[in-house]
Structure formats: C-alpha cells, structure tokens
Short mmCIF file of C-alpha atoms in Angstrom, two decimals:
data_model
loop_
_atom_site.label_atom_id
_atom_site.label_comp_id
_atom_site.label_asym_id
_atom_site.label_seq_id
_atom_site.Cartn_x
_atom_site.Cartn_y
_atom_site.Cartn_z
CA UNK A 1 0.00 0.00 0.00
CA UNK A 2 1.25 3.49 -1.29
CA UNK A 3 2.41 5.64 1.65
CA UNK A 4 3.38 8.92 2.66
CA UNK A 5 6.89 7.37 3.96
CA UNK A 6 7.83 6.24 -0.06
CA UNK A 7 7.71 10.05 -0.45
CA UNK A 8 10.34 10.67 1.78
CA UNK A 9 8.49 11.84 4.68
CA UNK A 10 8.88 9.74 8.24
CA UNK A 11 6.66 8.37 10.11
CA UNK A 12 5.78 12.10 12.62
CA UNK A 13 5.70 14.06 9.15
CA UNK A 14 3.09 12.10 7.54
CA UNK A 15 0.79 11.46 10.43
CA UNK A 16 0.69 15.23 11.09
CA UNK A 17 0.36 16.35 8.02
CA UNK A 18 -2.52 13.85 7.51
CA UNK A 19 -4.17 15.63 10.67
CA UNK A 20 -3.62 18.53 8.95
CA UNK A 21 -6.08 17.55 6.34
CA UNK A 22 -8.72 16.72 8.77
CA UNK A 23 -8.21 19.64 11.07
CA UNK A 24 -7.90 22.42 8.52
CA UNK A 25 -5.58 25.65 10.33
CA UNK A 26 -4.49 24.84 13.91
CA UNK A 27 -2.15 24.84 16.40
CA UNK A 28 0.67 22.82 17.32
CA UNK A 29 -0.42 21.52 20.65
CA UNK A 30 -4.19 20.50 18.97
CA UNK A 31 -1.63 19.04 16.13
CA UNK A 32 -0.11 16.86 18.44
CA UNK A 33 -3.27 15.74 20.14
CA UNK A 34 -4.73 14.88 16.34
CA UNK A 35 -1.65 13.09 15.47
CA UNK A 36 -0.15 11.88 17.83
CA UNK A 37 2.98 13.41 17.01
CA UNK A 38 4.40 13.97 21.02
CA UNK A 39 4.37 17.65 22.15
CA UNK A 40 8.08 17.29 22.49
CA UNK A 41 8.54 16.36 18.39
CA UNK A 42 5.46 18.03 17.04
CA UNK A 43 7.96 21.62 16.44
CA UNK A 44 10.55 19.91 14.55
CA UNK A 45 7.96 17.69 12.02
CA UNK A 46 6.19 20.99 11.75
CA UNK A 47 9.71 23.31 10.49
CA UNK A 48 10.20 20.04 8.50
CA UNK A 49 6.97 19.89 6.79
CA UNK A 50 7.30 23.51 5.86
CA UNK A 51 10.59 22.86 4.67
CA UNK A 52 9.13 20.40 2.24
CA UNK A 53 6.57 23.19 1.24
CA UNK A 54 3.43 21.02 2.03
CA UNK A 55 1.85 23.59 5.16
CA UNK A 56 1.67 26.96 5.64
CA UNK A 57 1.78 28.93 8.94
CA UNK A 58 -0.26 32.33 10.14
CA UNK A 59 3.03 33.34 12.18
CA UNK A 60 0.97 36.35 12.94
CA UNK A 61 -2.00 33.97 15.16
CA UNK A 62 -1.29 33.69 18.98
CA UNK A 63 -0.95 30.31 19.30
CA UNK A 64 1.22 30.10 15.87
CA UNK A 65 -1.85 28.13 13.51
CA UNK A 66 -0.62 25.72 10.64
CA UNK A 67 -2.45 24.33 7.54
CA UNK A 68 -2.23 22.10 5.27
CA UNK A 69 -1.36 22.60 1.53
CA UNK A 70 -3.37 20.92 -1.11
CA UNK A 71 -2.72 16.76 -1.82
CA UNK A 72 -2.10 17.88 -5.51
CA UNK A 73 0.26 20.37 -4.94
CA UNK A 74 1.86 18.37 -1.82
CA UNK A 75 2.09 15.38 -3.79
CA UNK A 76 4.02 17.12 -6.43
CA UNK A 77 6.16 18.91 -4.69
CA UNK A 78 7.30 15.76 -2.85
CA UNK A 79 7.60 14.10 -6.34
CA UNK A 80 9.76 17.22 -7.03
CA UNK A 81 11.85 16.88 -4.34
CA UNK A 82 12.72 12.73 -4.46
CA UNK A 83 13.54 13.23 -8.24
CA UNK A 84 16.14 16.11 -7.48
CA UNK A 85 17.45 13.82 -4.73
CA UNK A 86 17.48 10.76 -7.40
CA UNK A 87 18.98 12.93 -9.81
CA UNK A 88 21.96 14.35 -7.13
CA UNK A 89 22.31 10.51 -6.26
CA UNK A 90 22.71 9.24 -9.81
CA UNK A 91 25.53 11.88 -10.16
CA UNK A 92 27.38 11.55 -7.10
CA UNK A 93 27.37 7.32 -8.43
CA UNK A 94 28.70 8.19 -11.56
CA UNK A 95 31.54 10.41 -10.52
CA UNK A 96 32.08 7.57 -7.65
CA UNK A 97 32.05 5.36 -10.83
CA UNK A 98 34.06 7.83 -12.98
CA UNK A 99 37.13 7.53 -10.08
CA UNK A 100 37.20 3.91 -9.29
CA UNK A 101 37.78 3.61 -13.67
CA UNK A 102 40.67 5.56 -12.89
CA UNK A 103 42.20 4.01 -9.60
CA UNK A 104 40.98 0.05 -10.66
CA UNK A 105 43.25 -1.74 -12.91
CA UNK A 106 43.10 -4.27 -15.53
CA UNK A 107 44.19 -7.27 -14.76
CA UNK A 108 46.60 -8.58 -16.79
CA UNK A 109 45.52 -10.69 -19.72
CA UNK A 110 44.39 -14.20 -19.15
CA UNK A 111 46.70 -16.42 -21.15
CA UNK A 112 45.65 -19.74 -20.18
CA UNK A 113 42.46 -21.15 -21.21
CA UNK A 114 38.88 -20.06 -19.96
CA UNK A 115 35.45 -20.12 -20.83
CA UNK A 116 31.81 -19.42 -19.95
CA UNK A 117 28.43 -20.19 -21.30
CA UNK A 118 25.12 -18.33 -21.37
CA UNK A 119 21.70 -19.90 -21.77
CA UNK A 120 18.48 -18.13 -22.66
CA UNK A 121 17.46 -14.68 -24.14
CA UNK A 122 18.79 -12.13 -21.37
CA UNK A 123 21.74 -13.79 -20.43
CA UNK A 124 22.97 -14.65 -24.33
CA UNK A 125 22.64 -10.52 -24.54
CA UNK A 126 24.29 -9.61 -21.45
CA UNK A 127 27.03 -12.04 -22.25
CA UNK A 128 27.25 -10.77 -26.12
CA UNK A 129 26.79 -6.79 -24.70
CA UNK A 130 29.52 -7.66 -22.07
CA UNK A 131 32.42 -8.85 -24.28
CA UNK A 132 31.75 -6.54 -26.86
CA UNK A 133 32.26 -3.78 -24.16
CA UNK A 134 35.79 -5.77 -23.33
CA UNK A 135 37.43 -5.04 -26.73
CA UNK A 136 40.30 -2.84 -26.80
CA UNK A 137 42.02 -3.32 -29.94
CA UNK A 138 40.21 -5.32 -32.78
CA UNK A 139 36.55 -6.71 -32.96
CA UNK A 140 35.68 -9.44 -35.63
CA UNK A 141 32.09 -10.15 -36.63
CA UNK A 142 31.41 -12.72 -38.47
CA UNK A 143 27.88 -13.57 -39.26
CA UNK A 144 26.71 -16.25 -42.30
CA UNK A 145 23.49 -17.21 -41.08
CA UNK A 146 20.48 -15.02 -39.30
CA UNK A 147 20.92 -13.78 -35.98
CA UNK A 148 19.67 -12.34 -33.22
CA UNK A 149 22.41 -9.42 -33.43
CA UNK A 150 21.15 -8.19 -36.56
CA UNK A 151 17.49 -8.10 -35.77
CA UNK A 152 15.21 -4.58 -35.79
CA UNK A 153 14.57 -4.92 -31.67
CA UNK A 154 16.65 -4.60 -28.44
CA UNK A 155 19.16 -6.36 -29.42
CA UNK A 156 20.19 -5.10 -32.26
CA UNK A 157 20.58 -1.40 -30.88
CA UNK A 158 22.59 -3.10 -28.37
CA UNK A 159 24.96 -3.89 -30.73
CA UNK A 160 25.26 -0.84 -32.79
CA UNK A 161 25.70 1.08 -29.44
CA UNK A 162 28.59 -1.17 -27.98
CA UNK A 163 30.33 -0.57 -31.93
CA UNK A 164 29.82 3.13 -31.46
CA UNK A 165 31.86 3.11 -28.39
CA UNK A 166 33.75 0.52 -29.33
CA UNK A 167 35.18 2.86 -32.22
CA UNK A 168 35.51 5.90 -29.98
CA UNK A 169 37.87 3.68 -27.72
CA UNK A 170 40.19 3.10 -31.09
CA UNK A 171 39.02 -0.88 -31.68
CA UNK A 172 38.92 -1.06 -35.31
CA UNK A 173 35.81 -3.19 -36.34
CA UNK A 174 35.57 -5.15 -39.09
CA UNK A 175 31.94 -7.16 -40.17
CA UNK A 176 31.81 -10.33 -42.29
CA UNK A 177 28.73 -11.29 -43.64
CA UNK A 178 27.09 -13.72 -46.20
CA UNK A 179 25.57 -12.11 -49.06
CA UNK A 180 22.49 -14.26 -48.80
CA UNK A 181 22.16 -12.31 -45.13
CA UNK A 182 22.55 -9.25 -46.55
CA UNK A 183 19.89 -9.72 -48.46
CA UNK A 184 17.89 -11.03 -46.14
CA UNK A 185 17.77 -8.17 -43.74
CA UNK A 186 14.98 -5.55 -43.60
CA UNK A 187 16.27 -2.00 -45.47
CA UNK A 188 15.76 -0.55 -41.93
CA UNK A 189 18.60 -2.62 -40.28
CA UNK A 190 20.73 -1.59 -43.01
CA UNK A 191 19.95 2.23 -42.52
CA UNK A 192 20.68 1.80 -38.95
CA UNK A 193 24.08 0.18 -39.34
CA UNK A 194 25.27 2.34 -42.11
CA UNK A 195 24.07 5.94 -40.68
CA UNK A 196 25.39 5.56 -37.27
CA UNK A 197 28.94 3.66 -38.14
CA UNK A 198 29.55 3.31 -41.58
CA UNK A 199 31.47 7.57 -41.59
CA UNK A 200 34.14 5.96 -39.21
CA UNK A 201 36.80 5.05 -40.71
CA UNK A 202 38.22 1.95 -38.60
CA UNK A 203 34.44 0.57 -38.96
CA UNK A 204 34.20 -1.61 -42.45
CA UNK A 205 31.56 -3.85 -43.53
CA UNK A 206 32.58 -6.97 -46.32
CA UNK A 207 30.90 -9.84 -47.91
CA UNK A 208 31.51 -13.35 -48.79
CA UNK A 209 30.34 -16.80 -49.91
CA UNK A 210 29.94 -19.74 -48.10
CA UNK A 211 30.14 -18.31 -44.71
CA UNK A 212 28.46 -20.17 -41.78
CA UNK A 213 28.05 -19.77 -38.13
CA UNK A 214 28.21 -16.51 -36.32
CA UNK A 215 31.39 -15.49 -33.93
CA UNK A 216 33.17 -12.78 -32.60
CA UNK A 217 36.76 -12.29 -32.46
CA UNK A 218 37.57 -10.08 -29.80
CA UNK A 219 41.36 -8.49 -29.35
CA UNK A 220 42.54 -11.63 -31.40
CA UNK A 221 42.65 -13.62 -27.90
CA UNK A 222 39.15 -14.08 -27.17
CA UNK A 223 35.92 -16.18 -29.32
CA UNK A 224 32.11 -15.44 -28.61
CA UNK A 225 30.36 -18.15 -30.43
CA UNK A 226 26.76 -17.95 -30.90
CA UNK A 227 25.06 -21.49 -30.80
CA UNK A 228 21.27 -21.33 -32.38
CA UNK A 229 18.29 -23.04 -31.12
CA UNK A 230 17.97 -26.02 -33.49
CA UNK A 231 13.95 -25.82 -33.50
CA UNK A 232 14.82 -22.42 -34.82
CA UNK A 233 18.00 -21.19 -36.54
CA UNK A 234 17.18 -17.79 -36.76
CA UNK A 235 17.05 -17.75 -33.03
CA UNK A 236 20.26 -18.27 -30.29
CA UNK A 237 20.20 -20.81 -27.58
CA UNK A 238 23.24 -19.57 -26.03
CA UNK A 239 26.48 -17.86 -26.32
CA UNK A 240 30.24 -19.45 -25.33
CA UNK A 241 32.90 -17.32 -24.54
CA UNK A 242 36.30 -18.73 -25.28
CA UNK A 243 39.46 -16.68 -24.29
CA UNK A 244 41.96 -18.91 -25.35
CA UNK A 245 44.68 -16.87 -27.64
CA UNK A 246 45.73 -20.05 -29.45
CA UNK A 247 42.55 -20.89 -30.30
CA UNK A 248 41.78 -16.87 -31.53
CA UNK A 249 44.81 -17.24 -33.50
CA UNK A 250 44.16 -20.20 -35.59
CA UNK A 251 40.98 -18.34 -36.30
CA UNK A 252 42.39 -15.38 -37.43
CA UNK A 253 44.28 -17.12 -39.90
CA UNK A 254 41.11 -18.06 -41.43
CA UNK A 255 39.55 -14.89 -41.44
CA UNK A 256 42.38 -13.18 -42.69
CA UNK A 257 42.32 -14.50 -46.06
CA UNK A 258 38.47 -14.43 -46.35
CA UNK A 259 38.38 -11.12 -45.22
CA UNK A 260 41.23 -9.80 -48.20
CA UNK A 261 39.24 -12.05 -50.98
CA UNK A 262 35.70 -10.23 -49.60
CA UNK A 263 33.82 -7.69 -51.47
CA UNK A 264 33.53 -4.05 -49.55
CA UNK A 265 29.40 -3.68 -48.61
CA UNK A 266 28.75 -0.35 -50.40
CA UNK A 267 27.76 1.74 -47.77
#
C-alpha cells in the first residue's frame, strides 16, 4: 500500500500532516493531540513539513496556527523533491564510478584457457553486450546465417551502441557477412548500421560466400560463439565465450584470407 513514507516523509511528518487535512488551520499543541505526534517532536515535524513546502503557517495567530497545503500540490512537490534527490544521487554514483575507472586496474591478460556459457534470451545478450564492451584493440564479426544481433529490436541497438563506443575507444571493427544475409535483412537494419557507423573510418563492412556460423573475435585472444536453437536457426540458444589466444589465432588465420578475398558492402 502506497504511503506517505515512499515520499520521503517519516513516520511524525506524515501522520501530522494527515491531521492537517482533517483539522484544517491549527495549532501545534491540537496538532499533536490529532496526530499523535508527542508535544516534544510536534515543532521539529512541523519546520520540516514547511521545509518540504506542504503547510503553511499564520506566524501572525497567537498560538502560531498551521495548515495544510493541497494533496495535488503536496504530492508534487514531494515528487519534485525525491527526483532532485534521485537525480543528485545518480551523479554523485557516476563520478564515484568515474574515479574507481581511474584508480581500478586491468588485470593482466588471461593467457591460459577459460570459458563461460550463457543460456536463454537475457543472459545470451548480457554475455554478447559484455564482451563486446571488453574489446580494446580489434573486434571481428562474423555472421553467415540469421541472428539475433542483426534483428530490428533490443538487441540489435545493443549492438550498434557497444560498436559506437567501441570505435571511440580506437578498436577497429571489421563485419563479415554472407551475401544471402545481406539480403535477407529488412532495409531498416541496413539504414541503422550504415548511418550511425559506416562515416568511421576503422568501422568496415565486407561480404563473402559460403560463410556459416556466427562469432566474434575479440582483441585476437578471445571467441564469442553464438550457438542457435535447433527448433529455430534464426534464433540463439546460447552464447560461449572462449578466451583462449591459441585458439583466436588459428581463427584469425582463417579470417584473414576471407576477409582480403571479400567484397567491400557499399555503404
């Protein structure tokens, strides 16, 4: 049940200003009898509602009298006032965020074998979203067959966001696809692939025959492999990560000399 309290206010502050409603302008001693806010408490919830901007107060009255602003225009104001606070919050996290990028360091590179799996929509994303964000040097897309990467929802604009930064960072990316996939794809994935990367020039787009399988090569030491769901190839069932630089290598030289005998995509 929705509550004063989610606002912000405590416990004192809401039941008095509550009273307030029912009482219309009084004073702070009939206050505390309404509310049972105690006498000793009943001053500082009242400087603190008016802080808040949700009562008023005929300083000019002896007793001092108090009423209560409007629900509209208290509920917004205490709307107001938590999204300021969210807003200060979200910035004092991202400057806490923008330091610990600074002091935290990389770890060196993982030489030895190691490899995860994801299983399911979300966590096939997060996983492809994730390593994407991990490139620092070179990205390799390979893509022969439909996927979920390429698609006109979420995922998709996933993708072409984690290439736009990837490109700011320096990674030069390069995309191999099968023509028959090309063709395949709605004219409005194309538009959004070309207009938002095709101007840079480390991003570059080439087709070829006989391609099959989708994979990313990532920094030439690390393989994300997209497996698809066998009742439906145009959909993944999950996503293996290989970082194995051995394994990257071997499959570099095979992209190498598909990717010099590929035709540029006109952009």
């Amino acid at each position: 049940m929705a509550s004063l309290r989610d606002l912000g206010l405590s416990e004192y502050e809401a039941r008095a200003y509550r009273a307030l409603l029912r009482t219309g302008a009084t004073t702070a001693k009939e206050l505390s009898r309404a509310s049972d806010v105690p006498m000793g408490r009943i001053y500082d919830v009242l400087n603190s509602l008016e802080q808040y901007h949700l009562i008023r107060s005929q300083a000019a009255s002896r007793p001092k009298k108090y009423v209560a602003v409007e629900p509209d225009m208290a509920l917004d104001r205490l709307l107001e006032s938590k999204r300021q606070e969210l807003e200060e919050k979200a910035e004092q996290y991202e400057a806490v965020v923008d330091e610990l990028n600074d002091e935290l360091d990389t770890a060196e590179p993982v030489h030895d074998q190691f490899w995860t799996a994801a299983v399911g929509d979300d966590e096939t994303v997060d996983l492809l979203v994730e390593r994407l964000a991990a490139a620092d040097d070179s990205l390799a897309m390979v893509a022969g067959t439909p996927s979920p990467q390429f698609d006109l929802g979420m995922v998709g604009d996933l993708v072409v966001e984690e290439l736009e930064a990837a490109l700011e960072r320096g990674v030069e990316v390069s995309i191999l696809m099968s023509p028959d996939l090309v063709d395949s794809l709605p004219e409005s994935v194309g538009q959004r692939y070309m207009e938002r990367l095709s101007d840079h020039p480390a991003f570059h787009v080439r087709t070829a025959e006989n391609l099959t399988g989708v994979f990313n090569l990532i920094d030439d030491v690390e393989v994300c492999i997209e497996v698809p769901n066998p009742l439906d190839p145009g959909q993944a069932f999950a996503m293996i990560d290989l970082k194995d630089p051995e394994f990257a290598a071997d499959l570099r030289s095979t992209f190498d000399p598909r990717w010099e005998a590929a035709a540029p995509l006109p952009l």
